[in-house]
XYZ file of C-alpha atoms in Angstrom:
689
model
C 76.222 105.609 81.604
C 79.594 106.564 83.232
C 78.038 109.833 84.442
C 75.120 107.926 85.974
C 77.499 105.585 87.812
C 79.515 108.503 89.139
C 76.404 110.381 90.335
C 75.113 107.223 92.026
C 78.383 106.756 93.910
C 78.468 110.380 94.999
C 74.915 110.018 96.321
C 75.744 106.804 98.194
C 78.846 108.324 99.753
C 77.152 111.573 100.723
C 73.876 110.154 102.033
C 74.927 106.852 103.599
C 78.635 106.083 103.715
C 80.062 109.295 105.173
C 77.358 109.840 107.850
C 77.617 106.274 109.200
C 81.223 105.218 108.525
C 82.504 107.260 111.458
C 80.062 105.566 113.824
C 81.644 102.136 113.446
C 84.178 102.947 116.151
C 81.325 103.579 118.598
C 79.985 100.020 118.259
C 83.265 98.123 118.227
C 83.529 95.732 121.167
C 86.811 94.772 122.763
C 85.754 93.103 125.996
C 87.384 89.796 126.812
C 84.132 87.951 126.060
C 84.198 89.303 122.493
C 87.434 87.396 121.834
C 86.342 84.170 123.560
C 84.782 80.939 122.292
C 81.012 81.223 122.259
C 80.313 77.962 124.097
C 83.299 77.702 126.461
C 83.096 77.521 130.266
C 85.114 80.713 130.683
C 82.705 82.558 128.386
C 79.748 81.369 130.459
C 81.529 82.672 133.561
C 82.029 86.095 131.965
C 78.373 86.275 130.943
C 77.018 85.150 134.306
C 79.217 87.690 136.086
C 77.339 90.410 134.220
C 74.109 89.290 135.929
C 75.527 89.263 139.469
C 74.872 92.238 141.785
C 76.727 95.227 140.416
C 77.300 93.507 137.082
C 80.735 92.768 135.705
C 83.591 93.414 138.123
C 86.748 95.308 137.227
C 89.627 93.790 139.180
C 93.024 95.427 139.623
C 95.994 94.865 141.913
C 98.105 97.617 143.477
C 101.710 96.510 143.881
C 103.933 98.447 146.308
C 107.597 97.460 146.357
C 110.882 98.626 147.848
C 113.949 96.527 147.053
C 115.434 97.023 150.534
C 112.163 96.156 152.252
C 108.995 98.176 152.873
C 109.185 100.697 155.710
C 106.455 101.769 158.093
C 106.114 104.998 156.124
C 105.636 102.971 152.938
C 102.791 100.955 154.488
C 101.194 104.115 155.852
C 101.359 105.771 152.422
C 99.830 102.691 150.832
C 97.008 102.702 153.391
C 96.263 106.394 152.735
C 96.105 105.806 148.988
C 93.865 102.753 149.339
C 91.542 104.686 151.666
C 91.351 107.518 149.122
C 90.497 105.037 146.374
C 87.823 103.375 148.540
C 86.199 106.749 149.295
C 86.155 107.710 145.606
C 84.732 104.456 144.250
C 82.265 101.759 145.239
C 84.480 98.751 145.908
C 83.255 95.195 146.349
C 83.996 93.501 149.668
C 84.616 96.730 151.582
C 88.015 98.320 152.153
C 90.707 96.174 150.513
C 93.406 94.587 152.660
C 96.996 94.205 151.582
C 98.988 90.969 151.554
C 102.713 91.325 152.267
C 105.297 89.108 150.611
C 107.384 86.774 152.766
C 110.559 88.773 152.157
C 108.848 92.021 153.176
C 109.704 93.868 149.953
C 106.248 93.864 148.375
C 102.657 94.631 149.343
C 99.817 93.408 147.138
C 96.426 95.139 147.473
C 93.578 93.661 145.368
C 90.885 96.171 144.404
C 87.599 95.269 142.702
C 84.589 97.336 141.718
C 81.343 96.836 139.848
C 81.041 100.576 139.354
C 82.233 100.688 135.688
C 79.950 97.784 134.658
C 80.509 96.631 131.074
C 81.362 100.095 129.736
C 84.919 99.891 128.407
C 85.487 103.629 128.669
C 84.306 103.619 132.293
C 86.642 100.716 133.057
C 89.600 102.532 131.542
C 88.701 105.690 133.475
C 88.478 103.654 136.706
C 91.937 102.152 136.154
C 93.405 105.526 135.188
C 92.010 107.149 138.342
C 93.557 104.432 140.513
C 96.901 104.955 138.790
C 96.702 108.684 139.485
C 95.905 108.143 143.173
C 98.508 105.395 143.687
C 101.921 107.036 143.572
C 105.359 106.137 144.815
C 108.699 107.894 144.952
C 111.939 107.965 146.937
C 112.662 104.294 146.236
C 109.066 103.088 146.571
C 107.599 101.805 143.302
C 103.855 101.479 142.719
C 102.379 99.552 139.815
C 98.761 98.781 138.952
C 98.129 95.385 137.398
C 95.461 92.721 137.333
C 92.886 91.775 134.658
C 91.207 95.186 134.693
C 94.473 97.070 134.170
C 95.549 94.633 131.462
C 92.258 95.153 129.637
C 92.605 98.939 129.959
C 96.104 98.828 128.466
C 94.811 96.627 125.654
C 91.933 99.034 125.051
C 94.341 101.941 124.730
C 96.130 100.076 121.965
C 92.878 99.209 120.190
C 91.777 102.851 120.211
C 94.745 103.767 118.038
C 94.327 100.944 115.528
C 91.671 102.418 113.234
C 93.265 105.799 112.628
C 96.818 104.485 112.458
C 95.940 101.751 109.985
C 93.848 103.993 107.746
C 96.537 106.675 107.451
C 99.498 104.312 107.144
C 97.791 102.061 104.603
C 96.663 105.004 102.474
C 100.207 106.395 102.423
C 101.710 103.035 101.462
C 99.216 102.505 98.633
C 99.698 106.065 97.365
C 103.476 105.696 97.141
C 103.250 102.317 95.405
C 100.680 103.537 92.887
C 102.817 106.554 91.993
C 105.840 104.289 91.479
C 103.781 101.822 89.446
C 102.047 104.235 87.075
C 104.689 106.990 86.824
C 101.875 109.424 86.142
C 100.919 112.581 88.028
C 97.195 111.769 87.769
C 96.526 108.082 87.239
C 97.503 106.969 90.755
C 94.742 109.146 92.218
C 91.890 107.306 90.452
C 92.394 103.877 92.140
C 92.982 105.647 95.441
C 89.629 107.434 95.131
C 87.972 104.096 94.421
C 89.628 102.445 97.415
C 88.654 105.332 99.694
C 85.037 105.064 98.516
C 85.110 101.321 99.199
C 86.597 101.848 102.668
C 83.914 104.363 103.655
C 81.144 102.192 102.216
C 82.368 99.072 103.997
C 82.532 100.818 107.367
C 79.021 102.202 106.926
C 77.674 98.823 105.805
C 79.279 96.997 108.735
C 77.786 99.600 111.089
C 74.387 98.797 109.581
C 74.943 95.063 110.121
C 75.800 95.704 113.769
C 72.581 97.660 114.235
C 70.409 95.225 112.311
C 71.859 91.830 113.214
C 73.825 92.469 116.431
C 77.072 91.509 114.681
C 80.135 91.474 116.933
C 82.831 93.767 115.527
C 86.153 94.068 117.331
C 88.788 96.727 116.724
C 91.033 93.969 115.450
C 88.410 92.901 112.896
C 87.728 96.463 111.758
C 91.463 97.088 111.346
C 91.973 93.953 109.259
C 88.981 94.959 107.108
C 90.667 98.287 106.358
C 93.834 96.517 105.227
C 91.781 94.110 103.094
C 89.876 96.904 101.362
C 93.038 98.820 100.488
C 95.028 95.741 99.505
C 92.386 93.834 97.525
C 90.853 96.973 96.024
C 94.212 98.187 94.735
C 94.937 94.736 93.309
C 91.685 94.769 91.334
C 92.413 98.299 90.143
C 95.863 97.312 88.904
C 94.444 94.412 86.891
C 91.604 96.455 85.375
C 93.793 99.453 84.499
C 96.432 97.208 82.901
C 93.822 95.459 80.748
C 92.162 98.798 79.886
C 95.500 100.222 78.717
C 95.975 97.126 76.572
C 92.514 97.469 75.006
C 92.970 101.200 74.322
C 95.685 100.294 71.809
C 93.230 98.065 69.932
C 89.929 99.932 70.340
C 89.384 103.588 69.523
C 86.640 104.657 71.925
C 87.507 104.547 75.666
C 83.995 103.370 76.528
C 84.273 100.366 74.208
C 87.824 99.688 75.377
C 86.633 99.575 78.969
C 83.809 97.203 78.056
C 86.318 94.899 76.418
C 88.663 95.182 79.404
C 85.939 94.317 81.901
C 84.746 91.447 79.737
C 88.295 90.133 79.551
C 89.417 90.465 83.164
C 86.025 90.797 84.875
C 85.543 87.052 85.430
C 88.988 86.813 87.042
C 88.298 89.786 89.320
C 84.867 88.392 90.254
C 86.311 84.967 90.979
C 89.194 86.517 92.892
C 86.905 88.511 95.170
C 84.590 85.523 95.418
C 87.341 83.265 96.743
C 88.364 85.814 99.381
C 84.777 86.532 100.437
C 83.866 82.835 100.497
C 86.972 81.956 102.483
C 86.219 84.663 105.033
C 82.559 83.684 105.333
C 83.697 80.174 106.251
C 84.895 81.764 109.507
C 81.226 81.945 110.516
C 81.588 78.260 111.394
C 84.212 79.145 114.014
C 83.204 79.041 117.678
C 85.654 81.806 118.574
C 83.693 85.057 118.668
C 86.457 87.249 117.232
C 87.040 84.840 114.320
C 83.366 84.312 113.487
C 82.780 88.072 113.611
C 85.779 88.733 111.359
C 84.258 86.564 108.610
C 81.341 88.781 107.535
C 83.253 91.976 108.342
C 86.120 91.019 106.028
C 83.710 89.751 103.346
C 81.858 93.090 103.368
C 85.165 94.889 102.835
C 86.085 92.704 99.853
C 82.645 93.048 98.250
C 82.744 96.836 98.639
C 86.226 96.900 97.086
C 84.918 94.808 94.180
C 81.889 97.069 93.682
C 84.008 100.230 93.631
C 86.606 98.827 91.253
C 84.084 97.323 88.826
C 81.868 100.431 88.643
C 83.340 103.664 90.031
C 86.891 103.115 88.766
C 85.848 102.292 85.162
C 83.393 105.206 85.106
C 86.017 107.753 86.152
C 88.622 106.331 83.762
C 86.218 106.465 80.815
C 85.139 110.026 81.609
C 88.756 111.212 81.775
C 89.693 109.412 78.559
C 93.176 108.541 77.373
C 94.709 111.690 78.829
C 94.572 110.192 82.324
C 97.596 108.055 81.334
C 99.748 111.121 80.532
C 102.641 111.152 79.865
C 102.527 107.480 78.722
C 99.280 107.726 76.716
C 98.348 104.478 74.883
C 97.558 105.673 71.340
C 94.978 103.833 69.239
C 96.683 101.396 66.876
C 100.043 101.677 68.610
C 102.131 98.838 69.902
C 103.846 98.806 73.288
C 107.616 99.036 73.171
C 109.065 95.657 72.406
C 111.276 94.698 75.264
C 112.108 91.475 76.985
C 110.476 91.735 80.384
C 111.685 90.119 83.566
C 108.707 87.771 83.514
C 109.405 86.716 79.944
C 112.907 85.759 81.097
C 111.463 83.889 84.086
C 108.995 82.104 81.835
C 111.727 81.067 79.430
C 113.821 79.634 82.246
C 110.806 77.752 83.557
C 110.149 76.412 80.069
C 113.729 75.140 79.642
C 113.919 73.222 82.925
C 110.376 72.777 84.261
C 111.107 69.557 86.147
C 114.225 70.903 87.847
C 112.472 74.127 88.823
C 109.407 72.307 90.125
C 111.465 69.867 92.196
C 113.847 72.483 93.595
C 110.971 74.827 94.425
C 109.108 72.046 96.194
C 112.204 71.118 98.189
C 112.695 74.761 99.210
C 109.088 75.133 100.379
C 109.282 71.833 102.241
C 112.522 72.822 103.964
C 111.029 76.136 105.085
C 107.933 74.350 106.381
C 110.101 72.323 108.769
C 110.674 75.533 110.716
C 107.127 75.193 112.042
C 108.508 72.721 114.590
C 110.402 75.660 116.097
C 107.337 77.836 116.643
C 107.112 79.175 120.214
C 104.235 78.120 122.434
C 100.907 79.864 122.791
C 101.014 83.594 123.426
C 100.021 84.618 126.953
C 98.108 87.806 127.686
C 101.160 89.362 129.351
C 103.269 88.734 126.228
C 100.713 90.214 123.816
C 102.329 93.666 123.786
C 105.488 94.598 121.913
C 106.448 97.045 124.672
C 105.748 96.201 128.312
C 102.821 98.210 129.756
C 102.428 98.878 133.467
C 99.911 96.069 133.944
C 102.358 93.462 132.641
C 105.230 94.868 134.726
C 103.015 94.629 137.825
C 102.166 90.990 137.169
C 105.850 90.140 136.703
C 106.660 91.834 139.999
C 103.953 89.792 141.729
C 105.186 86.528 140.220
C 108.678 87.163 141.638
C 107.504 88.398 145.032
C 104.854 85.716 145.633
C 106.249 82.499 144.144
C 104.177 80.436 146.566
C 100.798 81.495 145.136
C 99.104 82.878 142.064
C 98.379 86.583 142.090
C 95.485 86.101 139.678
C 92.364 84.304 140.914
C 90.585 81.508 139.092
C 86.874 82.299 139.046
C 84.371 79.562 139.866
C 80.640 80.135 139.473
C 78.506 77.547 141.249
C 74.720 77.248 141.626
C 73.889 78.969 144.928
C 72.288 75.830 146.345
C 75.527 73.920 145.921
C 77.959 76.749 146.627
C 79.196 75.349 149.955
C 79.842 71.983 148.365
C 81.681 73.627 145.452
C 83.749 75.756 147.874
C 84.816 72.687 149.851
C 85.667 70.801 146.659
C 87.726 73.711 145.336
C 89.696 74.009 148.589
C 90.493 70.306 148.570
C 91.596 70.232 144.921
C 95.277 69.573 144.379
C 97.162 72.754 143.433
C 94.737 75.128 145.206
C 96.106 77.193 148.117
C 92.914 79.034 148.969
C 89.334 79.786 147.934
C 86.905 82.437 149.132
C 83.199 82.950 148.357
C 82.238 86.224 146.706
C 79.050 87.652 145.283
C 75.658 85.951 145.135
C 72.840 86.660 142.722
C 70.615 85.297 139.977
C 71.044 81.774 141.360
C 74.860 81.817 141.245
C 77.682 82.248 143.739
C 81.098 83.548 142.726
C 84.143 81.861 144.276
C 87.698 83.204 143.949
C 90.210 80.339 143.830
C 93.968 80.852 144.114
C 96.353 78.320 142.609
C 99.761 77.370 143.915
C 101.377 78.137 140.548
C 101.870 81.390 138.672
C 99.273 82.477 136.075
C 99.311 80.756 132.691
C 101.890 78.151 133.667
C 101.632 74.417 133.138
C 101.021 73.952 136.870
C 98.107 76.377 136.959
C 96.681 74.815 133.803
C 96.665 71.413 135.510
C 94.932 72.950 138.531
C 92.207 74.453 136.317
C 91.679 71.146 134.555
C 91.391 69.348 137.909
C 88.922 71.962 139.154
C 86.762 71.464 136.091
C 86.815 67.709 136.512
C 86.038 67.878 140.248
C 83.318 70.531 139.940
C 81.607 69.108 136.879
C 79.026 67.253 138.989
C 78.248 70.479 140.874
C 77.093 72.252 137.727
C 79.819 74.856 138.245
C 81.804 76.772 135.635
C 85.516 77.560 135.910
C 86.708 80.778 134.279
C 89.010 83.745 134.658
C 91.919 84.927 132.468
C 93.947 81.716 132.628
C 90.928 79.509 131.953
C 90.121 81.739 129.008
C 93.530 81.025 127.497
C 92.945 77.280 127.838
C 89.554 77.572 126.153
C 91.072 79.676 123.373
C 93.627 76.968 122.605
C 91.047 74.171 122.620
C 88.537 76.106 120.531
C 91.075 77.173 117.946
C 92.039 73.523 117.439
C 88.360 72.704 116.903
C 87.866 75.670 114.574
C 90.843 74.675 112.432
C 89.425 71.186 111.947
C 86.118 72.623 110.720
C 86.945 75.886 108.945
C 90.025 74.839 106.934
C 88.202 72.076 104.978
C 85.312 74.482 104.368
C 87.668 77.119 102.975
C 89.358 74.625 100.660
C 86.018 73.289 99.415
C 84.574 76.764 98.782
C 87.636 77.969 96.890
C 87.824 74.797 94.807
C 84.186 75.147 93.741
C 84.740 78.736 92.604
C 87.907 77.813 90.698
C 86.235 74.861 88.993
C 83.370 77.114 87.874
C 85.795 79.734 86.521
C 88.414 77.505 84.874
C 86.091 74.643 83.768
C 88.703 72.195 84.997
C 89.555 70.019 87.982
C 93.325 69.818 87.569
C 94.049 73.566 87.359
C 92.072 74.395 90.540
C 93.793 71.594 92.447
C 97.175 72.877 91.229
C 96.418 76.391 92.492
C 95.124 75.213 95.865
C 98.102 72.907 96.448
C 100.402 75.820 95.595
C 98.876 78.236 98.114
C 98.721 75.591 100.850
C 102.428 74.948 100.242
C 103.081 78.681 100.608
C 101.180 78.731 103.907
C 103.243 75.821 105.217
C 106.507 77.443 104.131
C 105.746 80.852 105.611
C 104.543 79.260 108.860
C 107.900 77.528 109.074
C 109.626 80.826 108.390
C 107.712 82.254 111.327
C 109.103 79.458 113.481
C 112.622 80.422 112.449
C 112.158 84.154 113.088
C 109.406 84.893 115.612
C 111.266 84.099 118.813
C 114.963 84.036 117.805
C 114.876 87.273 115.756
C 111.741 89.238 116.643
C 111.664 88.238 120.294
C 108.002 87.182 120.283
C 107.375 84.961 123.299
C 104.553 83.003 121.694
C 102.053 82.660 118.862
C 98.417 83.619 119.217
C 96.219 80.461 119.242
C 94.131 81.817 116.347
C 97.166 82.534 114.145
C 97.182 79.234 112.249
C 93.533 79.553 111.228
C 93.579 83.252 110.320
C 96.855 83.060 108.396
C 95.539 80.026 106.481
C 92.269 81.714 105.520
C 93.944 84.934 104.405
C 96.923 83.385 102.628
C 94.935 80.724 100.793
C 92.100 83.054 99.786
C 94.359 85.966 98.813
C 97.072 83.792 97.284
C 94.612 82.095 94.948
C 93.882 85.582 93.534
C 97.138 85.685 91.618
C 96.684 82.131 90.431
C 93.281 83.163 89.091
C 94.774 86.128 87.208
C 97.460 83.904 85.658
C 95.332 80.854 84.889
C 92.412 82.848 83.515
C 94.723 84.584 81.036
C 96.338 81.240 80.199
C 92.877 79.858 79.472
C 92.062 82.857 77.262
C 95.186 82.192 75.219
C 94.336 78.492 74.963
C 90.834 79.357 73.769
C 92.430 81.469 71.039
C 94.292 78.404 69.772
C 97.697 78.861 71.410
C 99.689 75.764 72.246
C 99.969 74.987 76.018
C 103.564 76.172 76.290
C 102.854 79.365 74.344
C 99.688 80.012 76.348
C 101.583 79.679 79.622
C 104.429 81.955 78.521
C 102.072 84.579 77.085
C 99.970 84.564 80.247
C 103.051 85.028 82.408
C 104.450 87.753 80.159
C 101.193 89.747 80.029
C 100.084 89.313 83.645
C 103.450 88.959 85.386
C 103.995 92.681 85.796
C 100.535 93.435 87.121
C 100.618 90.385 89.408
C 103.984 91.527 90.763
C 102.652 95.045 91.358
C 99.517 93.662 92.994
C 101.555 91.334 95.185
C 103.845 94.129 96.328
C 100.867 96.364 97.136
C 99.047 93.639 99.071
C 102.185 92.644 100.963
C 102.932 96.277 101.803
C 99.420 96.878 103.142
C 99.668 93.879 105.452
C 103.161 94.998 106.460
C 101.420 98.011 107.992
C 100.096 95.636 110.675
C 103.700 95.197 111.796
C 103.785 98.815 112.958
C 101.110 98.170 115.602
C 102.105 97.422 119.220
C 100.351 94.028 119.424
C 102.317 90.818 118.855
C 99.350 89.015 117.315
C 98.842 91.629 114.588
C 102.575 91.832 113.894
C 102.742 88.066 113.459
C 99.695 88.046 111.181
C 101.050 90.926 109.109
C 104.423 89.218 108.712
C 103.000 85.847 107.691
C 100.601 87.246 105.106
C 103.023 89.813 103.660
C 105.889 87.344 103.259
C 103.495 84.644 102.059
C 102.100 86.925 99.344
C 105.603 87.828 98.153
C 106.680 84.187 98.154
C 103.571 83.265 96.204
C 104.005 86.140 93.727
C 107.673 85.790 92.858
C 108.337 82.072 93.318
C 105.261 79.886 93.372
C 103.078 81.707 90.851
C 105.886 82.703 88.491
C 107.996 79.558 88.472
C 106.227 76.593 90.037
C 102.688 77.018 88.698
C 103.996 77.970 85.262
C 106.379 74.976 85.234
C 103.609 72.622 86.337
C 101.279 73.962 83.643
C 103.968 73.391 80.990
C 104.556 69.832 82.171
C 100.851 68.997 82.312
C 100.210 70.682 78.940
C 96.549 70.169 77.944
C 95.926 67.932 80.950
C 95.895 71.027 83.139
C 92.403 71.746 81.711
C 91.063 68.226 82.278
C 88.221 67.282 81.933
C 87.152 70.402 79.996
C 87.224 70.686 76.203
C 90.597 72.440 76.284
C 92.168 69.214 77.579
C 91.535 67.518 74.238
C 93.785 67.785 71.195
C 92.733 70.094 68.305
C 90.196 68.757 65.828
C 91.411 67.160 62.579
C 90.763 70.424 60.727
C 93.345 72.062 62.960
C 90.868 74.196 64.865
C 91.020 74.074 68.661
C 88.042 73.122 70.782
C 86.627 76.585 71.429
C 83.988 77.897 73.748
C 81.633 80.607 72.456
C 83.102 84.111 72.730
C 81.322 87.415 72.551
C 82.567 89.539 69.614
C 84.538 92.699 70.360
C 82.665 96.044 70.177
C 83.119 97.809 66.884
C 82.511 101.430 67.936
C 84.168 104.339 66.161
C 85.061 107.868 67.114
C 86.298 109.216 70.413
């Protein structure tokens, strides 16, 4: 049987996973529309623009500046460069004309082209060519900004995500496994399983894209990689720890593995089920990037589960006890008796459960108050950890042209009512100008310039007034700033829908596993408290310490889904073992202490591994991913070493049998002294090695 499993995995990897895993990068989509709400006005604008003559436009702005004032030679050089660009590319609206700032230090030249279409590589090449042709020197600075340049800079970051994450995460997991197992061989087995899961998940997601037109962003694919490595290693740690334990009781490795999987299998299945179910709840989100992340992340978790429940056990059984060298668990031996850290923690929780529960709750509540200090929503310009050229150009424009926005608001009106929409836009408060653009497919594009800088409160009010005034015209208002407004509104809607779904799904799985209502509620309350505390910690650190200018609008939802789903994992490991001990007749206090003593070490190792894998996100140059990595990593550590170890254990001791209400374990033992047991499958009896 182990040989058959191994051969099957080799066949799957060779024939399907390896040929198609590398193709996932070719179908990842990172256009603005792929990160927008599906039904928002700004999304409709982006889609309609694709159908206009020439398709989607790539808009950039050339910014020429000399601090002492532009000279005639500067303007002549700018004109030569713009002429060269116009002769090399098909620009919309003819040769672009520059707009000088009032102080004469800056010249802004808007350039737009439909030539690249929707091809992201062509857009990046277009922007790069403009940057090569537009050069300064001798005191004249030239920067290329605008939506097209910003998207190109973002795309350059996304291109590096997959490879960087895969290598960094693999290195982190390797180091932690070596430190955990202290064996020259054992660490390699879980790593092989995780690598097989990572390849399989990428190939499977590629198949879903081809078969169901699933939207996969680079951000989603990167998070899936972290999930596979983190969750897969966690499952491996639990299975290997239980297998080592069973090898001391059972002679044959095959039978020991069967007993190990029967013992911890339900917990691993429930653990992966909570994560997958929580992620699939994201399908209810209107935000394209969030709804696409749901199935992508769920595929990663399921592949990690499949590899760790089949490939890992098969390889371990085939290698036998010697894989644990030099710490080989001999049949009939007992582990060295020593008072572990978690036994000490459990004893302290048992002596003062009320004090620990109250003080822990106060600490989490105090940390949660930091959420009031969270910075505002993250703007596109603040999304990078280091300032790219596109952001520097937009900052230069904001200083040089304080009287107008350098970034147009896009209005798309039905062609028959375009003149009416144009007049309405020009008369709207906060608008300093509006010009008609392309026509096609029954729509007319109008570029509207606001009096206020992009993504400010003033421009937001102008966009809201435009939408109210143009609503009767059947027009849509979009553009980068409108997209940010729609992102904020949609994320608020998604939170109201997805968060209750996640809680309901996880509760159902926990009730089915633990045959109780109280224990699942205890675990869910604990992880929600962790999410609140770590969100508050973000408020205390993001802006004052890390210098992040804002929080991505999707952060609250994504951090909740990941922290709640992943955090419940460790509660499942602990509570499932506690339930096993209770089924064996142990008193509630003894069951809780034994569960903590036997699972504390593996839960701690799993928590450190998971936190470290998400910490890898903090090495990437995007603020959103750094924030997400920080929140999940710190949340997992807080859950592992405080909430799971002290608070849940203390609560279980205080509730005693009531923690299993209304199941049979909640009732006192029968008069004959026997506990209320559930049927258990007898252990395998096999002999010989």
